[in-house]
CSV table of N, CA and C in Angstrom, one decimal:
chain,number,residue,atom,x,y,z
A,60,ALA,N,10.9,-8.4,6.6
A,60,ALA,CA,12.2,-8.0,6.2
A,60,ALA,C,12.4,-6.6,6.7
A,61,ASN,N,13.4,-6.5,7.5
A,61,ASN,CA,13.7,-5.2,8.2
A,61,ASN,C,14.2,-4.2,7.1
A,62,GLN,N,13.9,-2.9,7.4
A,62,GLN,CA,14.3,-1.9,6.4
A,62,GLN,C,15.8,-1.5,6.5
A,63,THR,N,16.4,-1.9,7.6
A,63,THR,CA,17.9,-1.7,7.8
A,63,THR,C,18.5,-3.0,8.3
A,64,PRO,N,18.6,-4.0,7.4
A,64,PRO,CA,19.2,-5.3,7.8
A,64,PRO,C,20.7,-5.1,8.2
A,65,GLN,N,21.1,-5.9,9.1
A,65,GLN,CA,22.5,-5.9,9.5
A,65,GLN,C,23.3,-7.0,8.8
A,66,TYR,N,24.5,-6.7,8.6
A,66,TYR,CA,25.4,-7.8,8.1
A,66,TYR,C,26.5,-7.9,9.2
A,67,PHE,N,26.6,-9.1,9.7
A,67,PHE,CA,27.5,-9.3,10.8
A,67,PHE,C,28.9,-9.7,10.4
A,68,ASP,N,29.9,-8.9,10.7
A,68,ASP,CA,31.3,-9.1,10.5
A,68,ASP,C,31.7,-10.4,11.3
A,69,GLY,N,32.7,-11.1,10.7
A,69,GLY,CA,33.1,-12.3,11.4
A,69,GLY,C,32.3,-13.5,11.1
A,70,MET,N,31.2,-13.3,10.3
A,70,MET,CA,30.4,-14.4,9.9
A,70,MET,C,30.5,-14.5,8.4
A,71,THR,N,30.3,-15.7,7.9
A,71,THR,CA,30.4,-15.9,6.4
A,71,THR,C,29.1,-15.3,5.8
A,72,LEU,N,29.1,-15.1,4.5
A,72,LEU,CA,27.9,-14.7,3.8
A,72,LEU,C,26.8,-15.7,4.1
A,73,ARG,N,27.1,-17.0,4.0
A,73,ARG,CA,26.1,-18.1,4.2
A,73,ARG,C,25.5,-17.9,5.6
A,74,GLU,N,26.4,-17.8,6.6
A,74,GLU,CA,25.9,-17.6,8.0
A,74,GLU,C,25.0,-16.4,8.2
A,75,ASN,N,25.4,-15.3,7.5
A,75,ASN,CA,24.5,-14.1,7.5
A,75,ASN,C,23.2,-14.4,6.9
A,76,LEU,N,23.2,-15.1,5.8
A,76,LEU,CA,21.9,-15.3,5.1
A,76,LEU,C,21.0,-16.3,5.8
A,77,ILE,N,21.5,-17.3,6.4
A,77,ILE,CA,20.6,-18.3,7.1
A,77,ILE,C,20.4,-18.0,8.6
A,78,LEU,N,20.9,-16.8,9.0
A,78,LEU,CA,20.7,-16.4,10.4
A,78,LEU,C,19.2,-16.6,10.8
A,79,TRP,N,19.0,-17.2,11.9
A,79,TRP,CA,17.7,-17.4,12.4
A,79,TRP,C,16.8,-18.4,11.6
A,80,ALA,N,17.4,-19.1,10.7
A,80,ALA,CA,16.6,-20.1,9.9
A,80,ALA,C,16.3,-21.3,10.9
A,81,ARG,N,15.2,-21.8,10.8
A,81,ARG,CA,14.8,-22.9,11.7
A,81,ARG,C,15.1,-24.3,11.2
A,82,ARG,N,15.4,-24.3,9.9
A,82,ARG,CA,15.7,-25.6,9.3
A,82,ARG,C,16.9,-25.5,8.3
A,83,GLU,N,17.4,-26.6,7.9
A,83,GLU,CA,18.6,-26.7,7.0
A,83,GLU,C,18.2,-26.0,5.7
A,84,VAL,N,19.2,-25.2,5.2
A,84,VAL,CA,19.0,-24.5,3.9
A,84,VAL,C,20.1,-24.9,3.0
A,85,SER,N,19.7,-25.5,1.9
A,85,SER,CA,20.7,-26.0,0.9
A,85,SER,C,21.4,-24.9,0.1
A,86,ASP,N,22.6,-25.3,-0.4
A,86,ASP,CA,23.3,-24.3,-1.2
A,86,ASP,C,22.5,-24.0,-2.4
A,87,GLU,N,21.8,-25.0,-3.0
A,87,GLU,CA,21.0,-24.7,-4.2
A,87,GLU,C,19.9,-23.7,-3.9
A,88,LYS,N,19.3,-23.8,-2.7
A,88,LYS,CA,18.2,-22.8,-2.4
A,88,LYS,C,18.8,-21.4,-2.2
A,89,ILE,N,20.0,-21.3,-1.5
A,89,ILE,CA,20.6,-20.0,-1.3
A,89,ILE,C,21.0,-19.4,-2.7
A,90,ARG,N,21.6,-20.2,-3.6
A,90,ARG,CA,21.9,-19.7,-4.9
A,90,ARG,C,20.7,-19.2,-5.7
A,91,GLN,N,19.6,-20.0,-5.6
A,91,GLN,CA,18.4,-19.6,-6.3
A,91,GLN,C,17.8,-18.3,-5.8
A,92,VAL,N,17.8,-18.1,-4.4
A,92,VAL,CA,17.3,-16.9,-3.9
A,92,VAL,C,18.2,-15.7,-4.3
A,93,LEU,N,19.5,-15.9,-4.2
A,93,LEU,CA,20.4,-14.8,-4.7
A,93,LEU,C,20.2,-14.5,-6.1
A,94,THR,N,19.9,-15.5,-6.9
A,94,THR,CA,19.7,-15.3,-8.4
A,94,THR,C,18.3,-14.5,-8.5
A,95,ASP,N,17.3,-14.9,-7.8
A,95,ASP,CA,16.0,-14.2,-7.8
A,95,ASP,C,16.1,-12.8,-7.4
A,96,LEU,N,17.1,-12.5,-6.5
A,96,LEU,CA,17.3,-11.1,-6.0
A,96,LEU,C,18.3,-10.4,-6.8
A,97,LYS,N,18.8,-11.0,-7.9
A,97,LYS,CA,19.8,-10.4,-8.8
A,97,LYS,C,21.1,-10.1,-8.1
A,98,MET,N,21.4,-11.1,-7.2
A,98,MET,CA,22.7,-11.0,-6.4
A,98,MET,C,23.6,-12.2,-6.6
A,99,GLU,N,23.4,-12.8,-7.8
A,99,GLU,CA,24.2,-14.0,-8.1
A,99,GLU,C,25.7,-13.8,-8.0
A,100,LYS,N,26.1,-12.6,-8.2
A,100,LYS,CA,27.6,-12.4,-8.2
A,100,LYS,C,28.2,-12.7,-6.8
A,101,PHE,N,27.4,-12.8,-5.8
A,101,PHE,CA,27.9,-13.2,-4.5
A,101,PHE,C,27.8,-14.7,-4.2
A,102,ALA,N,27.2,-15.4,-5.0
A,102,ALA,CA,27.0,-16.9,-4.8
A,102,ALA,C,28.3,-17.6,-4.7
A,103,GLY,N,29.3,-17.2,-5.3
A,103,GLY,CA,30.6,-17.9,-5.2
A,103,GLY,C,31.4,-17.6,-3.9
A,104,ASN,N,30.9,-16.7,-3.1
A,104,ASN,CA,31.6,-16.3,-1.9
A,104,ASN,C,30.8,-16.7,-0.6
A,105,LEU,N,30.0,-17.7,-0.7
A,105,LEU,CA,29.1,-18.0,0.5
A,105,LEU,C,29.9,-18.3,1.7
A,106,ASP,N,31.1,-18.9,1.6
A,106,ASP,CA,31.9,-19.2,2.8
A,106,ASP,C,33.0,-18.3,3.1
A,107,SER,N,33.0,-17.1,2.5
A,107,SER,CA,34.0,-16.1,2.8
A,107,SER,C,33.7,-15.3,4.0
A,108,ILE,N,34.7,-15.0,4.8
A,108,ILE,CA,34.5,-14.1,6.0
A,108,ILE,C,34.9,-12.7,5.6
A,109,GLU,N,35.4,-12.6,4.4
A,109,GLU,CA,35.8,-11.3,3.9
A,109,GLU,C,34.7,-10.3,4.1
A,110,ARG,N,35.0,-9.1,4.5
A,110,ARG,CA,34.0,-8.0,4.7
A,110,ARG,C,33.6,-7.5,3.3
A,111,PHE,N,32.3,-7.7,3.0
A,111,PHE,CA,31.8,-7.2,1.7
A,111,PHE,C,31.4,-5.7,1.9
A,112,HIS,N,31.5,-5.0,0.9
A,112,HIS,CA,31.1,-3.6,0.9
A,112,HIS,C,29.8,-3.5,0.2
A,113,PHE,N,28.7,-3.8,0.8
A,113,PHE,CA,27.4,-3.8,0.2
A,113,PHE,C,26.9,-2.4,0.2
A,114,SER,N,26.2,-2.1,-0.9
A,114,SER,CA,25.4,-0.8,-1.0
A,114,SER,C,24.2,-0.9,-0.2
A,115,GLY,N,23.5,0.2,0.0
A,115,GLY,CA,22.2,0.2,0.7
A,115,GLY,C,21.2,-0.8,0.1
A,116,GLY,N,21.2,-0.8,-1.2
A,116,GLY,CA,20.2,-1.7,-1.9
A,116,GLY,C,20.6,-3.1,-1.8
A,117,GLU,N,21.9,-3.4,-1.8
A,117,GLU,CA,22.4,-4.8,-1.6
A,117,GLU,C,22.1,-5.3,-0.2
A,118,LEU,N,22.3,-4.4,0.8
A,118,LEU,CA,22.0,-4.8,2.2
A,118,LEU,C,20.5,-5.1,2.3
A,119,ARG,N,19.6,-4.3,1.6
A,119,ARG,CA,18.2,-4.5,1.6
A,119,ARG,C,17.9,-5.9,1.0
A,120,MET,N,18.6,-6.3,-0.1
A,120,MET,CA,18.5,-7.6,-0.7
A,120,MET,C,18.9,-8.7,0.3
A,121,ILE,N,20.0,-8.5,1.1
A,121,ILE,CA,20.4,-9.5,2.1
A,121,ILE,C,19.2,-9.7,3.0
A,122,GLY,N,18.6,-8.7,3.5
A,122,GLY,CA,17.4,-8.8,4.4
A,122,GLY,C,16.3,-9.6,3.7
A,123,LEU,N,16.0,-9.3,2.4
A,123,LEU,CA,15.0,-10.0,1.7
A,123,LEU,C,15.4,-11.5,1.5
A,124,ALA,N,16.7,-11.7,1.2
A,124,ALA,CA,17.1,-13.1,1.1
A,124,ALA,C,16.9,-13.9,2.4
A,125,ARG,N,17.3,-13.3,3.5
A,125,ARG,CA,17.1,-14.0,4.8
A,125,ARG,C,15.6,-14.4,4.9
A,126,ALA,N,14.7,-13.4,4.6
A,126,ALA,CA,13.3,-13.7,4.7
A,126,ALA,C,12.8,-14.8,3.8
A,127,PHE,N,13.2,-14.7,2.5
A,127,PHE,CA,12.8,-15.7,1.5
A,127,PHE,C,13.4,-17.1,1.8
A,128,LEU,N,14.5,-17.2,2.4
A,128,LEU,CA,15.1,-18.5,2.7
A,128,LEU,C,14.3,-19.2,3.7
A,129,LYS,N,13.5,-18.5,4.4
A,129,LYS,CA,12.6,-19.2,5.4
A,129,LYS,C,11.3,-19.7,4.9
A,130,ASP,N,11.1,-19.4,3.6
A,130,ASP,CA,9.8,-19.8,2.9
A,130,ASP,C,8.6,-19.3,3.6
A,131,PRO,N,8.5,-18.0,3.8
A,131,PRO,CA,7.3,-17.5,4.6
A,131,PRO,C,6.0,-17.6,3.8
A,132,GLU,N,5.0,-17.9,4.6
A,132,GLU,CA,3.6,-17.8,4.0
A,132,GLU,C,3.2,-16.3,3.9
A,133,ILE,N,3.6,-15.5,4.9
A,133,ILE,CA,3.4,-14.1,4.9
A,133,ILE,C,4.7,-13.4,5.0
A,134,LEU,N,5.0,-12.5,4.2
A,134,LEU,CA,6.2,-11.7,4.2
A,134,LEU,C,5.9,-10.2,4.5
A,135,PHE,N,6.4,-9.7,5.6
A,135,PHE,CA,6.2,-8.3,6.0
A,135,PHE,C,7.4,-7.5,5.6
A,136,LEU,N,7.2,-6.5,4.8
A,136,LEU,CA,8.3,-5.6,4.3
A,136,LEU,C,8.1,-4.2,5.0
A,137,ASP,N,9.1,-3.8,5.7
A,137,ASP,CA,9.1,-2.6,6.4
A,137,ASP,C,9.8,-1.5,5.6
A,138,GLU,N,9.1,-0.6,5.0
A,138,GLU,CA,9.6,0.4,4.1
A,138,GLU,C,10.7,-0.1,3.1
A,139,PRO,N,10.3,-1.1,2.2
A,139,PRO,CA,11.2,-1.7,1.4
A,139,PRO,C,12.0,-0.8,0.4
A,140,THR,N,11.5,0.4,0.2
A,140,THR,CA,12.2,1.2,-0.8
A,140,THR,C,12.8,2.5,-0.2
A,141,SER,N,12.6,2.6,1.2
A,141,SER,CA,13.1,3.9,1.8
A,141,SER,C,14.6,4.0,1.7
A,142,ASN,N,15.1,5.2,1.6
A,142,ASN,CA,16.5,5.5,1.5
A,142,ASN,C,17.2,4.9,0.3
A,143,LEU,N,16.5,4.5,-0.7
A,143,LEU,CA,17.1,3.9,-1.9
A,143,LEU,C,17.0,5.0,-3.0
A,144,ASP,N,18.0,5.0,-3.9
A,144,ASP,CA,17.8,5.9,-5.1
A,144,ASP,C,16.7,5.3,-6.0
A,145,GLN,N,16.2,6.1,-6.9
A,145,GLN,CA,15.0,5.8,-7.7
A,145,GLN,C,15.2,4.4,-8.4
A,146,GLU,N,16.4,4.2,-9.0
A,146,GLU,CA,16.7,3.0,-9.7
A,146,GLU,C,16.7,1.8,-8.8
A,147,SER,N,17.3,1.9,-7.7
A,147,SER,CA,17.3,0.8,-6.7
A,147,SER,C,15.9,0.5,-6.2
A,148,ALA,N,15.1,1.5,-5.9
A,148,ALA,CA,13.8,1.3,-5.5
A,148,ALA,C,12.9,0.6,-6.5
A,149,LYS,N,13.1,1.0,-7.8
A,149,LYS,CA,12.3,0.4,-8.8
A,149,LYS,C,12.7,-1.1,-8.9
A,150,ARG,N,14.0,-1.4,-8.8
A,150,ARG,CA,14.5,-2.8,-8.8
A,150,ARG,C,13.9,-3.6,-7.7
A,151,VAL,N,13.9,-3.0,-6.5
A,151,VAL,CA,13.3,-3.7,-5.4
A,151,VAL,C,11.8,-4.1,-5.7
A,152,MET,N,11.1,-3.1,-6.2
A,152,MET,CA,9.7,-3.4,-6.6
A,152,MET,C,9.5,-4.5,-7.6
A,153,GLU,N,10.4,-4.4,-8.6
A,153,GLU,CA,10.3,-5.5,-9.7
A,153,GLU,C,10.6,-6.8,-9.1
A,154,ILE,N,11.6,-6.9,-8.2
A,154,ILE,CA,12.0,-8.2,-7.6
A,154,ILE,C,10.8,-8.7,-6.7
A,155,VAL,N,10.2,-7.8,-5.9
A,155,VAL,CA,9.1,-8.2,-5.1
A,155,VAL,C,7.9,-8.7,-6.0
A,156,ARG,N,7.7,-8.0,-7.1
A,156,ARG,CA,6.6,-8.5,-8.0
A,156,ARG,C,6.9,-9.8,-8.6
A,157,GLY,N,8.2,-10.0,-9.0
A,157,GLY,CA,8.6,-11.3,-9.6
A,157,GLY,C,8.5,-12.4,-8.6
A,158,LEU,N,9.0,-12.2,-7.4
A,158,LEU,CA,9.0,-13.2,-6.4
A,158,LEU,C,7.5,-13.6,-6.0
A,159,ARG,N,6.7,-12.6,-6.0
A,159,ARG,CA,5.2,-12.8,-5.7
A,159,ARG,C,4.6,-13.7,-6.7
A,160,GLU,N,5.0,-13.4,-8.0
A,160,GLU,CA,4.4,-14.2,-9.1
A,160,GLU,C,5.0,-15.6,-9.0
A,161,LYS,N,6.2,-15.8,-8.6
A,161,LYS,CA,6.9,-17.1,-8.5
A,161,LYS,C,6.3,-17.9,-7.3
A,162,ARG,N,5.9,-17.2,-6.3
A,162,ARG,CA,5.3,-17.8,-5.1
A,162,ARG,C,3.9,-17.3,-4.8
A,163,PRO,N,2.9,-17.7,-5.6
A,163,PRO,CA,1.6,-17.2,-5.5
A,163,PRO,C,0.9,-17.4,-4.2
A,164,SER,N,1.3,-18.4,-3.4
A,164,SER,CA,0.7,-18.7,-2.2
A,164,SER,C,1.2,-17.8,-1.0
A,165,MET,N,2.3,-17.0,-1.3
A,165,MET,CA,2.8,-16.1,-0.3
A,165,MET,C,2.1,-14.8,-0.3
A,166,THR,N,1.7,-14.3,0.8
A,166,THR,CA,1.1,-13.0,1.0
A,166,THR,C,2.2,-12.0,1.3
A,167,VAL,N,2.3,-10.9,0.7
A,167,VAL,CA,3.3,-9.8,1.0
A,167,VAL,C,2.5,-8.6,1.5
A,168,VAL,N,2.9,-8.2,2.7
A,168,VAL,CA,2.4,-7.0,3.3
A,168,VAL,C,3.5,-6.0,3.4
A,169,ALA,N,3.4,-4.9,2.7
A,169,ALA,CA,4.4,-3.8,2.7
A,169,ALA,C,3.9,-2.6,3.4
A,170,ILE,N,4.6,-2.1,4.3
A,170,ILE,CA,4.3,-0.9,5.0
A,170,ILE,C,5.2,0.2,4.3
A,171,THR,N,4.7,1.1,3.7
A,171,THR,CA,5.5,2.1,2.9
A,171,THR,C,4.9,3.4,2.8
A,172,HIS,N,5.7,4.4,2.6
A,172,HIS,CA,5.3,5.8,2.2
A,172,HIS,C,5.5,6.0,0.7
A,173,ASP,N,6.0,5.0,0.0
A,173,ASP,CA,6.4,5.2,-1.4
A,173,ASP,C,5.1,5.0,-2.2
A,174,PRO,N,4.6,6.0,-2.8
A,174,PRO,CA,3.4,5.9,-3.6
A,174,PRO,C,3.6,5.0,-4.9
A,175,ASN,N,4.8,4.9,-5.3
A,175,ASN,CA,5.1,4.1,-6.5
A,175,ASN,C,4.9,2.6,-6.2
A,176,PHE,N,4.9,2.2,-4.9
A,176,PHE,CA,4.7,0.8,-4.6
A,176,PHE,C,3.3,0.4,-4.9
A,177,GLU,N,2.4,1.3,-5.1
A,177,GLU,CA,1.0,1.0,-5.4
A,177,GLU,C,0.9,0.3,-6.8
A,178,GLU,N,1.9,0.6,-7.6
A,178,GLU,CA,1.9,-0.1,-9.0
A,178,GLU,C,1.9,-1.6,-8.9
A,179,ILE,N,2.5,-2.1,-7.9
A,179,ILE,CA,2.6,-3.6,-7.8
A,179,ILE,C,1.6,-4.2,-6.7
A,180,ALA,N,0.9,-3.3,-6.0
A,180,ALA,CA,0.0,-3.8,-4.9
A,180,ALA,C,-1.3,-4.3,-5.5
A,181,GLU,N,-1.8,-5.4,-5.0
A,181,GLU,CA,-3.1,-5.9,-5.3
A,181,GLU,C,-4.2,-5.3,-4.5
A,182,ARG,N,-3.8,-4.9,-3.3
A,182,ARG,CA,-4.7,-4.2,-2.4
A,182,ARG,C,-4.0,-3.1,-1.7
A,183,ILE,N,-4.7,-2.0,-1.4
A,183,ILE,CA,-4.0,-0.9,-0.7
A,183,ILE,C,-4.9,-0.5,0.5
A,184,VAL,N,-4.3,-0.4,1.7
A,184,VAL,CA,-5.0,0.1,2.8
A,184,VAL,C,-4.3,1.5,3.2
A,185,ASP,N,-5.1,2.5,3.0
A,185,ASP,CA,-4.6,3.9,3.3
A,185,ASP,C,-5.0,4.3,4.6
A,186,PHE,N,-4.0,4.4,5.6
A,186,PHE,CA,-4.4,4.8,6.9
A,186,PHE,C,-4.8,6.2,7.1
A,187,ARG,N,-4.5,7.1,6.1
A,187,ARG,CA,-5.1,8.4,6.1
A,187,ARG,C,-6.6,8.4,6.0
A,188,GLU,N,-7.1,7.5,5.2
A,188,GLU,CA,-8.6,7.3,5.1
A,188,GLU,C,-9.2,6.7,6.3
A,189,ILE,N,-8.5,5.7,6.9
A,189,ILE,CA,-9.0,5.1,8.1
A,189,ILE,C,-9.1,6.1,9.2
A,190,ASN,N,-8.1,7.0,9.3
A,190,ASN,CA,-8.0,7.9,10.4
A,190,ASN,C,-8.8,9.2,10.2
A,191,LYS,N,-9.4,9.4,9.0
A,191,LYS,CA,-10.2,10.6,8.8
A,191,LYS,C,-11.3,10.7,9.8
A,192,GLY,N,-11.5,11.9,10.3
A,192,GLY,CA,-12.6,12.1,11.3
A,192,GLY,C,-12.1,11.9,12.7
A,193,SER,N,-10.9,11.4,12.9
A,193,SER,CA,-10.4,11.2,14.3
A,193,SER,C,-10.1,12.6,14.8
A,194,GLU,N,-10.6,12.8,16.0
A,194,GLU,CA,-10.3,14.1,16.7
A,194,GLU,C,-8.8,14.3,16.8
A,195,GLN,N,-8.2,13.4,17.4
A,195,GLN,CA,-6.8,13.4,17.7
A,195,GLN,C,-6.4,12.0,17.9
A,196,LEU,N,-5.2,11.7,17.4
A,196,LEU,CA,-4.7,10.3,17.6
A,196,LEU,C,-4.2,10.2,19.0
A,197,ALA,N,-4.7,9.2,19.7
A,197,ALA,CA,-4.3,8.9,21.1
A,197,ALA,C,-2.9,8.3,21.1
A,198,GLU,N,-2.1,8.5,22.1
A,198,GLU,CA,-0.8,7.9,22.2
A,198,GLU,C,-1.0,6.4,22.4
A,199,ASN,N,-0.1,5.7,21.7
A,199,ASN,CA,0.0,4.2,21.7
A,199,ASN,C,-1.3,3.6,21.2
A,200,GLN,N,-2.0,4.3,20.3
A,200,GLN,CA,-3.2,3.8,19.7
A,200,GLN,C,-2.9,2.7,18.7
A,201,VAL,N,-3.7,1.7,18.6
A,201,VAL,CA,-3.4,0.6,17.6
A,201,VAL,C,-4.5,0.7,16.5
A,202,TYR,N,-4.1,0.6,15.3
A,202,TYR,CA,-5.0,0.6,14.2
A,202,TYR,C,-5.0,-0.7,13.5
A,203,GLU,N,-6.1,-1.1,13.0
A,203,GLU,CA,-6.2,-2.4,12.4
A,203,GLU,C,-6.8,-2.2,11.0
A,204,ALA,N,-6.3,-2.8,10.0
A,204,ALA,CA,-6.8,-2.8,8.7
A,204,ALA,C,-7.1,-4.3,8.3
A,205,VAL,N,-8.3,-4.5,7.9
A,205,VAL,CA,-8.7,-5.9,7.6
A,205,VAL,C,-9.2,-5.9,6.1
A,206,ALA,N,-8.7,-6.8,5.3
A,206,ALA,CA,-9.2,-7.0,4.0
A,206,ALA,C,-9.8,-8.4,3.9
A,207,GLU,N,-11.0,-8.4,3.3
A,207,GLU,CA,-11.6,-9.7,3.1
A,207,GLU,C,-11.1,-10.4,1.9
A,208,ALA,N,-10.9,-11.7,2.0
A,208,ALA,CA,-10.4,-12.5,0.9
A,208,ALA,C,-11.5,-12.6,-0.2
A,209,GLN,N,-11.1,-12.6,-1.4
A,209,GLN,CA,-12.1,-12.6,-2.5
A,209,GLN,C,-12.2,-14.0,-3.1
């Protein structure tokens, strides 16, 4: 789920939500995901081309909805709370926690600088610790963090 998801004008809300989906997505599933993301107020406008004025947090939810509608086994979140006010960031974390509980087989990997995200994390990989002792970071260097399953 991209940290700055796009909403494409000239497309319906439904088309924006199922963008890049590889299989058919039912109205029931779209409505359920919107409800899970606390965006049910938009469920009645799925086929509207009207330009919605989404807040930053709502756009973030659109990005999450796109990802959840694909039923991922692994969900990557890129800075899920960046540029959100404290209340919206807390809401995003509560939603991610709730969806993770609802879908226990889904793995969520969040790349974040938000220390509050640690409250909902089951495991934390701190790259500051991994990089300790490095003389200097080389350009284009790749770091890998591996966690063993328990």
